[in-house]
mmCIF file of C-alpha atoms in Angstrom:
data_model
loop_
_atom_site.group_PDB
_atom_site.id
_atom_site.type_symbol
_atom_site.label_atom_id
_atom_site.label_comp_id
_atom_site.label_asym_id
_atom_site.label_seq_id
_atom_site.Cartn_x
_atom_site.Cartn_y
_atom_site.Cartn_z
ATOM 1 C CA MET H 1 -8.392 -34.803 -212.466
ATOM 2 C CA THR H 2 -7.129 -32.143 -210.050
ATOM 3 C CA ALA H 3 -4.670 -33.574 -207.534
ATOM 4 C CA LEU H 4 -1.947 -32.494 -205.184
ATOM 5 C CA PRO H 5 1.503 -33.219 -206.641
ATOM 6 C CA PRO H 6 3.717 -35.808 -204.931
ATOM 7 C CA PRO H 7 5.006 -36.426 -202.382
ATOM 8 C CA ARG H 8 1.596 -37.251 -200.944
ATOM 9 C CA ILE H 9 1.210 -36.797 -197.202
ATOM 10 C CA PRO H 10 -1.533 -37.892 -194.786
ATOM 11 C CA PHE H 11 -4.567 -35.684 -194.237
ATOM 12 C CA SER H 12 -6.551 -35.852 -191.006
ATOM 13 C CA ILE H 13 -9.619 -34.174 -189.488
ATOM 14 C CA LEU H 14 -10.218 -32.380 -186.197
ATOM 15 C CA ASP H 15 -13.908 -32.034 -185.336
ATOM 16 C CA ARG H 16 -14.772 -29.745 -182.402
ATOM 17 C CA SER H 17 -18.425 -30.847 -182.278
ATOM 18 C CA PRO H 18 -19.756 -27.375 -183.146
ATOM 19 C CA VAL H 19 -23.303 -26.616 -182.035
ATOM 20 C CA ARG H 20 -25.487 -25.174 -184.773
ATOM 21 C CA GLN H 21 -27.969 -22.432 -183.962
ATOM 22 C CA GLY H 22 -31.320 -23.966 -183.022
ATOM 23 C CA ALA H 23 -29.883 -27.451 -182.445
ATOM 24 C CA GLU H 24 -29.032 -29.277 -179.229
ATOM 25 C CA PRO H 25 -25.441 -30.065 -178.149
ATOM 26 C CA ALA H 26 -26.360 -33.769 -178.236
ATOM 27 C CA GLN H 27 -26.896 -33.481 -181.991
ATOM 28 C CA ALA H 28 -23.439 -31.956 -182.404
ATOM 29 C CA LEU H 29 -21.879 -34.969 -180.682
ATOM 30 C CA ARG H 30 -23.836 -37.392 -182.855
ATOM 31 C CA ASP H 31 -22.751 -35.411 -185.911
ATOM 32 C CA THR H 32 -19.109 -35.836 -184.872
ATOM 33 C CA VAL H 33 -19.481 -39.611 -184.833
ATOM 34 C CA TRP H 34 -21.218 -39.454 -188.223
ATOM 35 C CA VAL H 35 -18.414 -37.338 -189.716
ATOM 36 C CA ALA H 36 -15.833 -39.774 -188.314
ATOM 37 C CA ARG H 37 -17.452 -42.693 -190.141
ATOM 38 C CA GLU H 38 -17.430 -40.713 -193.377
ATOM 39 C CA ALA H 39 -13.805 -39.651 -192.831
ATOM 40 C CA GLU H 40 -12.758 -43.279 -192.448
ATOM 41 C CA GLU H 41 -14.460 -44.259 -195.704
ATOM 42 C CA LEU H 42 -12.779 -41.345 -197.482
ATOM 43 C CA GLY H 43 -9.309 -42.419 -196.367
ATOM 44 C CA TYR H 44 -8.389 -39.742 -193.824
ATOM 45 C CA HIS H 45 -5.532 -40.795 -191.546
ATOM 46 C CA ARG H 46 -6.739 -39.569 -188.141
ATOM 47 C CA PHE H 47 -9.913 -38.216 -186.611
ATOM 48 C CA TRP H 48 -9.448 -36.063 -183.522
ATOM 49 C CA VAL H 49 -11.860 -34.391 -181.093
ATOM 50 C CA SER H 50 -11.305 -31.432 -178.779
ATOM 51 C CA GLU H 51 -11.819 -30.158 -175.236
ATOM 52 C CA HIS H 52 -13.825 -27.009 -174.468
ATOM 53 C CA HIS H 53 -15.659 -26.216 -171.234
ATOM 54 C CA GLY H 54 -18.668 -23.933 -170.786
ATOM 55 C CA VAL H 55 -18.722 -22.921 -174.467
ATOM 56 C CA PRO H 56 -22.242 -22.500 -175.947
ATOM 57 C CA GLY H 57 -21.055 -23.212 -179.484
ATOM 58 C CA VAL H 58 -18.958 -26.322 -178.788
ATOM 59 C CA ALA H 59 -20.323 -29.577 -177.385
ATOM 60 C CA GLY H 60 -16.981 -31.397 -177.168
ATOM 61 C CA SER H 61 -16.170 -31.100 -173.462
ATOM 62 C CA SER H 62 -14.948 -34.633 -172.710
ATOM 63 C CA PRO H 63 -12.555 -35.677 -175.484
ATOM 64 C CA THR H 64 -11.551 -39.111 -174.194
ATOM 65 C CA VAL H 65 -15.201 -40.116 -173.778
ATOM 66 C CA LEU H 66 -16.028 -38.863 -177.268
ATOM 67 C CA ALA H 67 -12.907 -40.526 -178.699
ATOM 68 C CA ALA H 68 -14.156 -43.835 -177.290
ATOM 69 C CA ALA H 69 -17.486 -43.375 -179.078
ATOM 70 C CA VAL H 70 -15.718 -42.503 -182.337
ATOM 71 C CA ALA H 71 -13.340 -45.453 -182.083
ATOM 72 C CA ALA H 72 -16.251 -47.800 -181.382
ATOM 73 C CA ALA H 73 -18.099 -46.519 -184.458
ATOM 74 C CA THR H 74 -15.093 -46.963 -186.782
ATOM 75 C CA SER H 75 -12.597 -49.739 -187.456
ATOM 76 C CA ARG H 76 -9.496 -48.410 -189.240
ATOM 77 C CA ILE H 77 -8.991 -44.683 -188.816
ATOM 78 C CA ARG H 78 -6.731 -43.475 -185.995
ATOM 79 C CA VAL H 79 -8.675 -41.689 -183.252
ATOM 80 C CA GLY H 80 -7.429 -39.141 -180.762
ATOM 81 C CA THR H 81 -7.636 -35.774 -179.104
ATOM 82 C CA GLY H 82 -6.747 -32.373 -180.387
ATOM 83 C CA GLY H 83 -6.405 -32.112 -177.568
ATOM 84 C CA VAL H 84 -6.722 -32.913 -173.924
ATOM 85 C CA MET H 85 -5.829 -29.688 -172.105
ATOM 86 C CA LEU H 86 -3.381 -31.124 -169.615
ATOM 87 C CA PRO H 87 -3.420 -28.271 -167.053
ATOM 88 C CA ASN H 88 -7.141 -29.008 -166.500
ATOM 89 C CA HIS H 89 -6.428 -32.573 -165.306
ATOM 90 C CA ARG H 90 -4.256 -34.781 -163.151
ATOM 91 C CA PRO H 91 -1.704 -36.612 -165.331
ATOM 92 C CA LEU H 92 -2.451 -39.985 -163.691
ATOM 93 C CA VAL H 93 -6.111 -39.786 -164.720
ATOM 94 C CA VAL H 94 -5.199 -38.772 -168.283
ATOM 95 C CA ALA H 95 -2.709 -41.650 -168.532
ATOM 96 C CA GLU H 96 -5.326 -44.107 -167.279
ATOM 97 C CA GLN H 97 -7.917 -42.840 -169.776
ATOM 98 C CA PHE H 98 -5.580 -43.275 -172.723
ATOM 99 C CA GLY H 99 -4.417 -46.620 -171.395
ATOM 100 C CA VAL H 100 -8.008 -47.818 -171.394
ATOM 101 C CA LEU H 101 -8.593 -46.455 -174.908
ATOM 102 C CA GLU H 102 -5.440 -48.129 -176.231
ATOM 103 C CA SER H 103 -6.429 -51.388 -174.551
ATOM 104 C CA LEU H 104 -9.851 -51.341 -176.193
ATOM 105 C CA PHE H 105 -8.693 -50.061 -179.606
ATOM 106 C CA PRO H 106 -5.038 -51.180 -179.904
ATOM 107 C CA GLY H 107 -2.879 -49.347 -182.417
ATOM 108 C CA ARG H 108 -5.496 -46.714 -183.230
ATOM 109 C CA ILE H 109 -5.267 -44.146 -180.412
ATOM 110 C CA ASP H 110 -3.442 -40.781 -180.432
ATOM 111 C CA MET H 111 -2.831 -38.562 -177.412
ATOM 112 C CA GLY H 112 -2.870 -34.911 -178.497
ATOM 113 C CA LEU H 113 -2.059 -32.603 -175.561
ATOM 114 C CA GLY H 114 -2.449 -28.845 -175.096
ATOM 115 C CA ARG H 115 -1.506 -26.323 -172.428
ATOM 116 C CA SER H 116 -4.665 -24.165 -172.339
ATOM 117 C CA VAL H 117 -6.841 -23.808 -169.270
ATOM 118 C CA GLY H 118 -10.520 -22.857 -169.005
ATOM 119 C CA PHE H 119 -11.530 -19.878 -171.142
ATOM 120 C CA THR H 120 -13.206 -17.858 -168.369
ATOM 121 C CA ASP H 121 -12.620 -17.279 -164.665
ATOM 122 C CA GLY H 122 -15.818 -19.165 -163.842
ATOM 123 C CA VAL H 123 -14.764 -22.226 -165.824
ATOM 124 C CA ARG H 124 -11.294 -22.171 -164.290
ATOM 125 C CA ARG H 125 -12.789 -22.015 -160.803
ATOM 126 C CA ALA H 126 -15.097 -24.921 -161.607
ATOM 127 C CA LEU H 127 -12.076 -26.922 -162.794
ATOM 128 C CA GLY H 128 -10.091 -25.982 -159.683
ATOM 129 C CA ARG H 129 -7.468 -24.197 -161.787
ATOM 130 C CA ASP H 130 -6.311 -20.665 -162.486
ATOM 131 C CA ALA H 131 -4.654 -19.054 -165.491
ATOM 132 C CA ARG H 132 -1.193 -19.813 -164.084
ATOM 133 C CA ALA H 133 -1.810 -23.560 -164.419
ATOM 134 C CA ALA H 134 -0.650 -23.347 -168.042
ATOM 135 C CA ASP H 135 2.845 -22.565 -166.751
ATOM 136 C CA ASP H 136 3.014 -26.088 -165.296
ATOM 137 C CA PHE H 137 2.524 -27.769 -168.669
ATOM 138 C CA GLU H 138 6.040 -29.190 -168.978
ATOM 139 C CA ASP H 139 5.988 -30.699 -165.478
ATOM 140 C CA LEU H 140 2.552 -32.186 -166.124
ATOM 141 C CA LEU H 141 3.680 -33.566 -169.485
ATOM 142 C CA ARG H 142 6.782 -35.135 -167.919
ATOM 143 C CA GLU H 143 4.663 -36.807 -165.256
ATOM 144 C CA LEU H 144 2.100 -38.028 -167.802
ATOM 145 C CA LEU H 145 4.702 -39.625 -170.067
ATOM 146 C CA GLY H 146 6.335 -41.147 -167.001
ATOM 147 C CA TYR H 147 3.213 -43.176 -166.289
ATOM 148 C CA PHE H 148 3.645 -44.863 -169.668
ATOM 149 C CA THR H 149 7.360 -45.540 -169.207
ATOM 150 C CA GLY H 150 7.134 -46.482 -165.531
ATOM 151 C CA ARG H 151 9.249 -43.484 -164.534
ATOM 152 C CA ALA H 152 6.703 -41.148 -162.991
ATOM 153 C CA GLU H 153 8.965 -39.711 -160.302
ATOM 154 C CA ALA H 154 6.318 -37.291 -159.047
ATOM 155 C CA ALA H 155 4.140 -40.129 -157.756
ATOM 156 C CA ALA H 156 5.070 -43.436 -156.137
ATOM 157 C CA VAL H 157 2.439 -45.346 -158.113
ATOM 158 C CA HIS H 158 2.360 -47.461 -161.243
ATOM 159 C CA ALA H 159 -0.409 -46.590 -163.672
ATOM 160 C CA ARG H 160 -2.619 -49.405 -164.894
ATOM 161 C CA PRO H 161 -3.132 -50.149 -167.733
ATOM 162 C CA PRO H 162 -0.914 -47.527 -169.466
ATOM 163 C CA GLU H 163 2.475 -48.582 -168.086
ATOM 164 C CA GLY H 164 4.502 -50.146 -170.880
ATOM 165 C CA MET H 165 2.290 -48.746 -173.637
ATOM 166 C CA ARG H 166 3.461 -46.261 -176.246
ATOM 167 C CA VAL H 167 0.358 -44.282 -177.150
ATOM 168 C CA PRO H 168 1.603 -41.701 -179.699
ATOM 169 C CA ALA H 169 1.762 -38.290 -178.002
ATOM 170 C CA PHE H 170 1.543 -34.918 -179.785
ATOM 171 C CA VAL H 171 2.009 -31.378 -178.467
ATOM 172 C CA LEU H 172 -0.460 -28.760 -179.702
ATOM 173 C CA ALA H 173 1.155 -25.361 -180.071
ATOM 174 C CA THR H 174 0.567 -21.890 -181.434
ATOM 175 C CA GLY H 175 4.207 -20.864 -181.005
ATOM 176 C CA ALA H 176 5.975 -21.296 -177.664
ATOM 177 C CA GLY H 177 4.778 -24.883 -177.307
ATOM 178 C CA ALA H 178 6.978 -25.854 -180.253
ATOM 179 C CA ALA H 179 10.031 -25.645 -177.968
ATOM 180 C CA THR H 180 8.344 -28.027 -175.526
ATOM 181 C CA ALA H 181 7.623 -30.532 -178.303
ATOM 182 C CA ALA H 182 11.265 -30.353 -179.401
ATOM 183 C CA ALA H 183 12.644 -30.790 -175.868
ATOM 184 C CA PHE H 184 10.436 -33.816 -175.190
ATOM 185 C CA GLY H 185 11.006 -35.354 -178.624
ATOM 186 C CA LEU H 186 7.326 -35.304 -179.567
ATOM 187 C CA PRO H 187 5.472 -34.579 -182.810
ATOM 188 C CA LEU H 188 4.219 -31.002 -183.164
ATOM 189 C CA VAL H 189 0.720 -29.863 -184.158
ATOM 190 C CA ILE H 190 0.675 -26.181 -185.052
ATOM 191 C CA ALA H 191 -1.615 -23.597 -186.664
ATOM 192 C CA ALA H 192 -0.980 -20.138 -188.084
ATOM 193 C CA VAL H 193 -2.882 -18.442 -185.264
ATOM 194 C CA ARG H 194 -0.367 -15.584 -185.205
ATOM 195 C CA GLY H 195 0.277 -15.639 -188.940
ATOM 196 C CA GLU H 196 2.115 -18.015 -191.237
ATOM 197 C CA GLU H 197 5.497 -16.361 -190.822
ATOM 198 C CA ARG H 198 5.415 -16.852 -187.043
ATOM 199 C CA MET H 199 4.289 -20.432 -187.577
ATOM 200 C CA ARG H 200 7.165 -21.162 -189.939
ATOM 201 C CA GLU H 201 9.650 -19.664 -187.474
ATOM 202 C CA ALA H 202 8.279 -21.913 -184.724
ATOM 203 C CA ILE H 203 8.538 -24.965 -186.995
ATOM 204 C CA GLU H 204 12.129 -24.145 -187.909
ATOM 205 C CA GLY H 205 13.008 -23.752 -184.237
ATOM 206 C CA TYR H 206 11.307 -27.054 -183.431
ATOM 207 C CA ARG H 207 13.247 -28.952 -186.070
ATOM 208 C CA ALA H 208 16.557 -27.389 -185.036
ATOM 209 C CA ALA H 209 16.081 -28.157 -181.332
ATOM 210 C CA PHE H 210 14.407 -31.569 -181.635
ATOM 211 C CA ARG H 211 15.783 -34.303 -179.383
ATOM 212 C CA PRO H 212 15.008 -37.848 -180.545
ATOM 213 C CA SER H 213 13.054 -39.851 -177.987
ATOM 214 C CA ALA H 214 11.314 -43.161 -177.473
ATOM 215 C CA TRP H 215 8.172 -41.395 -178.693
ATOM 216 C CA ALA H 216 9.564 -40.045 -181.976
ATOM 217 C CA PRO H 217 12.961 -40.607 -183.635
ATOM 218 C CA ARG H 218 12.749 -37.457 -185.748
ATOM 219 C CA PRO H 219 10.731 -34.218 -185.980
ATOM 220 C CA TYR H 220 7.179 -34.591 -187.223
ATOM 221 C CA VAL H 221 5.067 -31.551 -188.055
ATOM 222 C CA VAL H 222 1.299 -31.535 -188.409
ATOM 223 C CA VAL H 223 0.031 -28.237 -189.823
ATOM 224 C CA SER H 224 -3.527 -27.429 -188.805
ATOM 225 C CA ALA H 225 -5.883 -25.219 -190.838
ATOM 226 C CA PRO H 226 -9.494 -24.858 -191.986
ATOM 227 C CA VAL H 227 -9.764 -26.219 -195.541
ATOM 228 C CA SER H 228 -12.908 -25.783 -197.610
ATOM 229 C CA VAL H 229 -13.334 -27.129 -201.140
ATOM 230 C CA ALA H 230 -16.412 -26.546 -203.292
ATOM 231 C CA GLU H 231 -17.548 -26.189 -206.878
ATOM 232 C CA THR H 232 -17.020 -22.422 -206.729
ATOM 233 C CA THR H 233 -14.742 -20.160 -204.713
ATOM 234 C CA GLU H 234 -17.723 -18.364 -203.209
ATOM 235 C CA ALA H 235 -19.369 -21.608 -202.081
ATOM 236 C CA ALA H 236 -16.129 -22.675 -200.408
ATOM 237 C CA ARG H 237 -15.843 -19.332 -198.624
ATOM 238 C CA ARG H 238 -19.472 -19.558 -197.561
ATOM 239 C CA LEU H 239 -18.783 -22.809 -195.703
ATOM 240 C CA LEU H 240 -16.236 -21.019 -193.492
ATOM 241 C CA VAL H 241 -18.159 -17.851 -192.603
ATOM 242 C CA SER H 242 -20.217 -19.279 -189.718
ATOM 243 C CA GLU H 243 -17.226 -20.360 -187.659
ATOM 244 C CA ALA H 244 -15.275 -17.230 -188.617
ATOM 245 C CA TRP H 245 -18.083 -15.120 -187.189
ATOM 246 C CA SER H 246 -18.304 -17.189 -183.995
ATOM 247 C CA LEU H 247 -14.554 -16.749 -183.486
ATOM 248 C CA ALA H 248 -14.786 -12.998 -184.103
ATOM 249 C CA HIS H 249 -17.670 -12.803 -181.626
ATOM 250 C CA SER H 250 -15.742 -14.777 -179.008
ATOM 251 C CA ARG H 251 -12.786 -12.421 -179.235
ATOM 252 C CA THR H 252 -14.961 -9.337 -178.829
ATOM 253 C CA HIS H 253 -17.617 -10.643 -176.423
ATOM 254 C CA GLY H 254 -15.821 -13.438 -174.550
ATOM 255 C CA GLU H 255 -18.206 -16.189 -175.680
ATOM 256 C CA PHE H 256 -18.143 -18.535 -178.687
ATOM 257 C CA PRO H 257 -21.802 -18.804 -179.822
ATOM 258 C CA PRO H 258 -23.472 -21.592 -181.817
ATOM 259 C CA LEU H 259 -22.832 -21.463 -185.553
ATOM 260 C CA ALA H 260 -25.302 -19.191 -187.340
ATOM 261 C CA PRO H 261 -26.548 -19.700 -190.922
ATOM 262 C CA PRO H 262 -24.222 -18.076 -193.482
ATOM 263 C CA ASP H 263 -26.929 -15.703 -194.791
ATOM 264 C CA GLU H 264 -27.496 -14.410 -191.255
ATOM 265 C CA VAL H 265 -23.762 -13.871 -190.740
ATOM 266 C CA LEU H 266 -23.231 -12.111 -194.045
ATOM 267 C CA SER H 267 -26.171 -9.752 -193.496
ATOM 268 C CA ALA H 268 -25.348 -8.953 -189.859
ATOM 269 C CA PRO H 269 -23.849 -5.555 -188.954
ATOM 270 C CA MET H 270 -20.281 -5.771 -187.640
ATOM 271 C CA THR H 271 -18.106 -3.282 -185.835
ATOM 272 C CA ALA H 272 -14.757 -2.453 -187.426
ATOM 273 C CA ARG H 273 -13.042 -4.717 -184.887
ATOM 274 C CA GLU H 274 -15.424 -7.588 -185.567
ATOM 275 C CA ARG H 275 -15.012 -7.160 -189.325
ATOM 276 C CA ASP H 276 -11.213 -7.238 -189.034
ATOM 277 C CA LEU H 277 -11.308 -10.415 -186.936
ATOM 278 C CA PHE H 278 -13.883 -12.036 -189.202
ATOM 279 C CA GLU H 279 -11.945 -11.312 -192.388
ATOM 280 C CA GLY H 280 -8.650 -12.242 -190.731
ATOM 281 C CA THR H 281 -10.017 -15.635 -189.714
ATOM 282 C CA LEU H 282 -11.277 -16.288 -193.243
ATOM 283 C CA ALA H 283 -7.887 -15.300 -194.665
ATOM 284 C CA GLY H 284 -6.180 -17.794 -192.362
ATOM 285 C CA GLY H 285 -7.986 -20.730 -193.945
ATOM 286 C CA VAL H 286 -7.641 -22.417 -197.323
ATOM 287 C CA HIS H 287 -10.722 -22.300 -199.508
ATOM 288 C CA GLY H 288 -11.679 -22.460 -203.156
ATOM 289 C CA THR H 289 -12.251 -24.819 -206.038
ATOM 290 C CA GLU H 290 -10.252 -28.043 -206.252
ATOM 291 C CA ASP H 291 -7.670 -26.364 -208.494
ATOM 292 C CA GLU H 292 -7.353 -23.390 -206.145
ATOM 293 C CA VAL H 293 -7.076 -25.523 -202.998
ATOM 294 C CA ALA H 294 -4.581 -27.899 -204.603
ATOM 295 C CA ALA H 295 -2.347 -24.937 -205.442
ATOM 296 C CA ALA H 296 -2.760 -23.340 -202.017
ATOM 297 C CA LEU H 297 -2.070 -26.551 -200.113
ATOM 298 C CA SER H 298 0.942 -27.369 -202.282
ATOM 299 C CA GLY H 299 2.340 -23.965 -201.394
ATOM 300 C CA LEU H 300 1.597 -24.356 -197.687
ATOM 301 C CA ILE H 301 3.143 -27.834 -197.529
ATOM 302 C CA GLY H 302 6.177 -26.654 -199.475
ATOM 303 C CA ARG H 303 6.751 -23.603 -197.268
ATOM 304 C CA THR H 304 6.349 -25.485 -193.982
ATOM 305 C CA GLY H 305 7.663 -28.927 -194.908
ATOM 306 C CA ALA H 306 4.556 -30.343 -193.217
ATOM 307 C CA ASP H 307 4.495 -34.087 -192.680
ATOM 308 C CA GLU H 308 0.702 -34.071 -192.316
ATOM 309 C CA VAL H 309 -2.244 -31.677 -192.604
ATOM 310 C CA LEU H 310 -4.970 -31.556 -189.940
ATOM 311 C CA VAL H 311 -8.204 -30.129 -191.364
ATOM 312 C CA THR H 312 -10.236 -28.124 -188.821
ATOM 313 C CA THR H 313 -13.188 -27.003 -190.953
ATOM 314 C CA ALA H 314 -16.533 -26.407 -189.254
ATOM 315 C CA GLY H 315 -19.627 -25.215 -191.067
ATOM 316 C CA TRP H 316 -23.324 -24.627 -190.647
ATOM 317 C CA ASP H 317 -24.226 -26.818 -193.641
ATOM 318 C CA ARG H 318 -23.308 -30.421 -192.826
ATOM 319 C CA SER H 319 -23.860 -31.642 -196.392
ATOM 320 C CA ALA H 320 -21.542 -28.905 -197.723
ATOM 321 C CA LEU H 321 -18.960 -29.868 -195.088
ATOM 322 C CA LEU H 322 -19.058 -33.506 -196.126
ATOM 323 C CA ASP H 323 -18.828 -32.512 -199.799
ATOM 324 C CA SER H 324 -15.732 -30.472 -198.948
ATOM 325 C CA HIS H 325 -14.146 -33.450 -197.168
ATOM 326 C CA ARG H 326 -14.918 -35.639 -200.191
ATOM 327 C CA ARG H 327 -13.400 -33.188 -202.666
ATOM 328 C CA LEU H 328 -10.294 -32.774 -200.516
ATOM 329 C CA ALA H 329 -9.899 -36.545 -200.181
ATOM 330 C CA ARG H 330 -10.073 -36.862 -203.943
ATOM 331 C CA LEU H 331 -7.505 -34.179 -204.716
ATOM 332 C CA ALA H 332 -5.173 -35.491 -201.969
ATOM 333 C CA GLY H 333 -5.439 -39.029 -203.356
ATOM 334 C CA LEU H 334 -6.842 -40.359 -200.070
ATOM 335 C CA THR H 335 -9.830 -42.227 -201.445
ATOM 336 C CA THR H 336 -7.735 -44.187 -203.936
ATOM 337 C CA ARG H 337 -5.319 -45.210 -201.189
ATOM 338 C CA ALA H 338 -8.170 -46.153 -198.858
ATOM 339 C CA VAL H 339 -9.694 -48.474 -201.431
ATOM 340 C CA ALA H 340 -6.301 -50.063 -202.137
ATOM 341 C CA ALA H 341 -5.713 -50.677 -198.424
ATOM 342 C CA ARG H 342 -8.956 -52.611 -197.876
#
């Protein structure tokens, strides 16, 4: 049987609650809960949800609320955010939300944090923020963590119930954020948005500059990527084309649309710019048969020294997506470990 070689590392899933063309956002949210249940049975380590505002193709706008629904529908898998975009919120409110989640689901909650703000001017205005809010990320992060340790110097209040809790915190980064994760002594979640070489450089810098903290005694790197596994290479690629097209469209038109059927995407005319972005996004993922994906992931893990892989696959065909998750769980040895742990 095809399998990744040892050492085996955890695999986790990030689900952005993608809206499929012709479906309602409510269905996307229900699908996320359904996928989470399946992920738990398959042995995935974490299941995270995301934060997007005013995006037609993404229903996940309130990650802590959705995380509560996912945690309530599961019993073992860790649940968290990938992530809460801290510049959009007041740190006290974020701390309180995670304190409530940890109180209700002790030992299962993760706090993934990002520095992005709303995607458009209109969204930023509605949130009461502007593009410069991202520059305050480190101050906001310091205040947030202070509410858990009881050392929130920016506010003369004690947060209830989070004070005294240690909800695992992660910094999401595409490059520069790696230095923040290192300075705060937090685990790093990173993707090859600007290419694998840039990602590896950021990881190396993170490990070199890491300062042990009460949150993490040593560097911990979670590499994030779309991963699609199918019976044939073409079927695996087909699962990724819908989201790749939506991303290409968002970067040329300023709006991420609902996922379109693969046949519609593949037959649609594209400008040279759209084609480059579309193909570039597909190239940034890992797809293929079980043998091909096992080899590709072994290489990626070896080159980055990843401690964990966060799978970000989204697809039009939900049954094909679940089949991909099942195949990946099998080749990563997750299902066997899940059965043994019960």
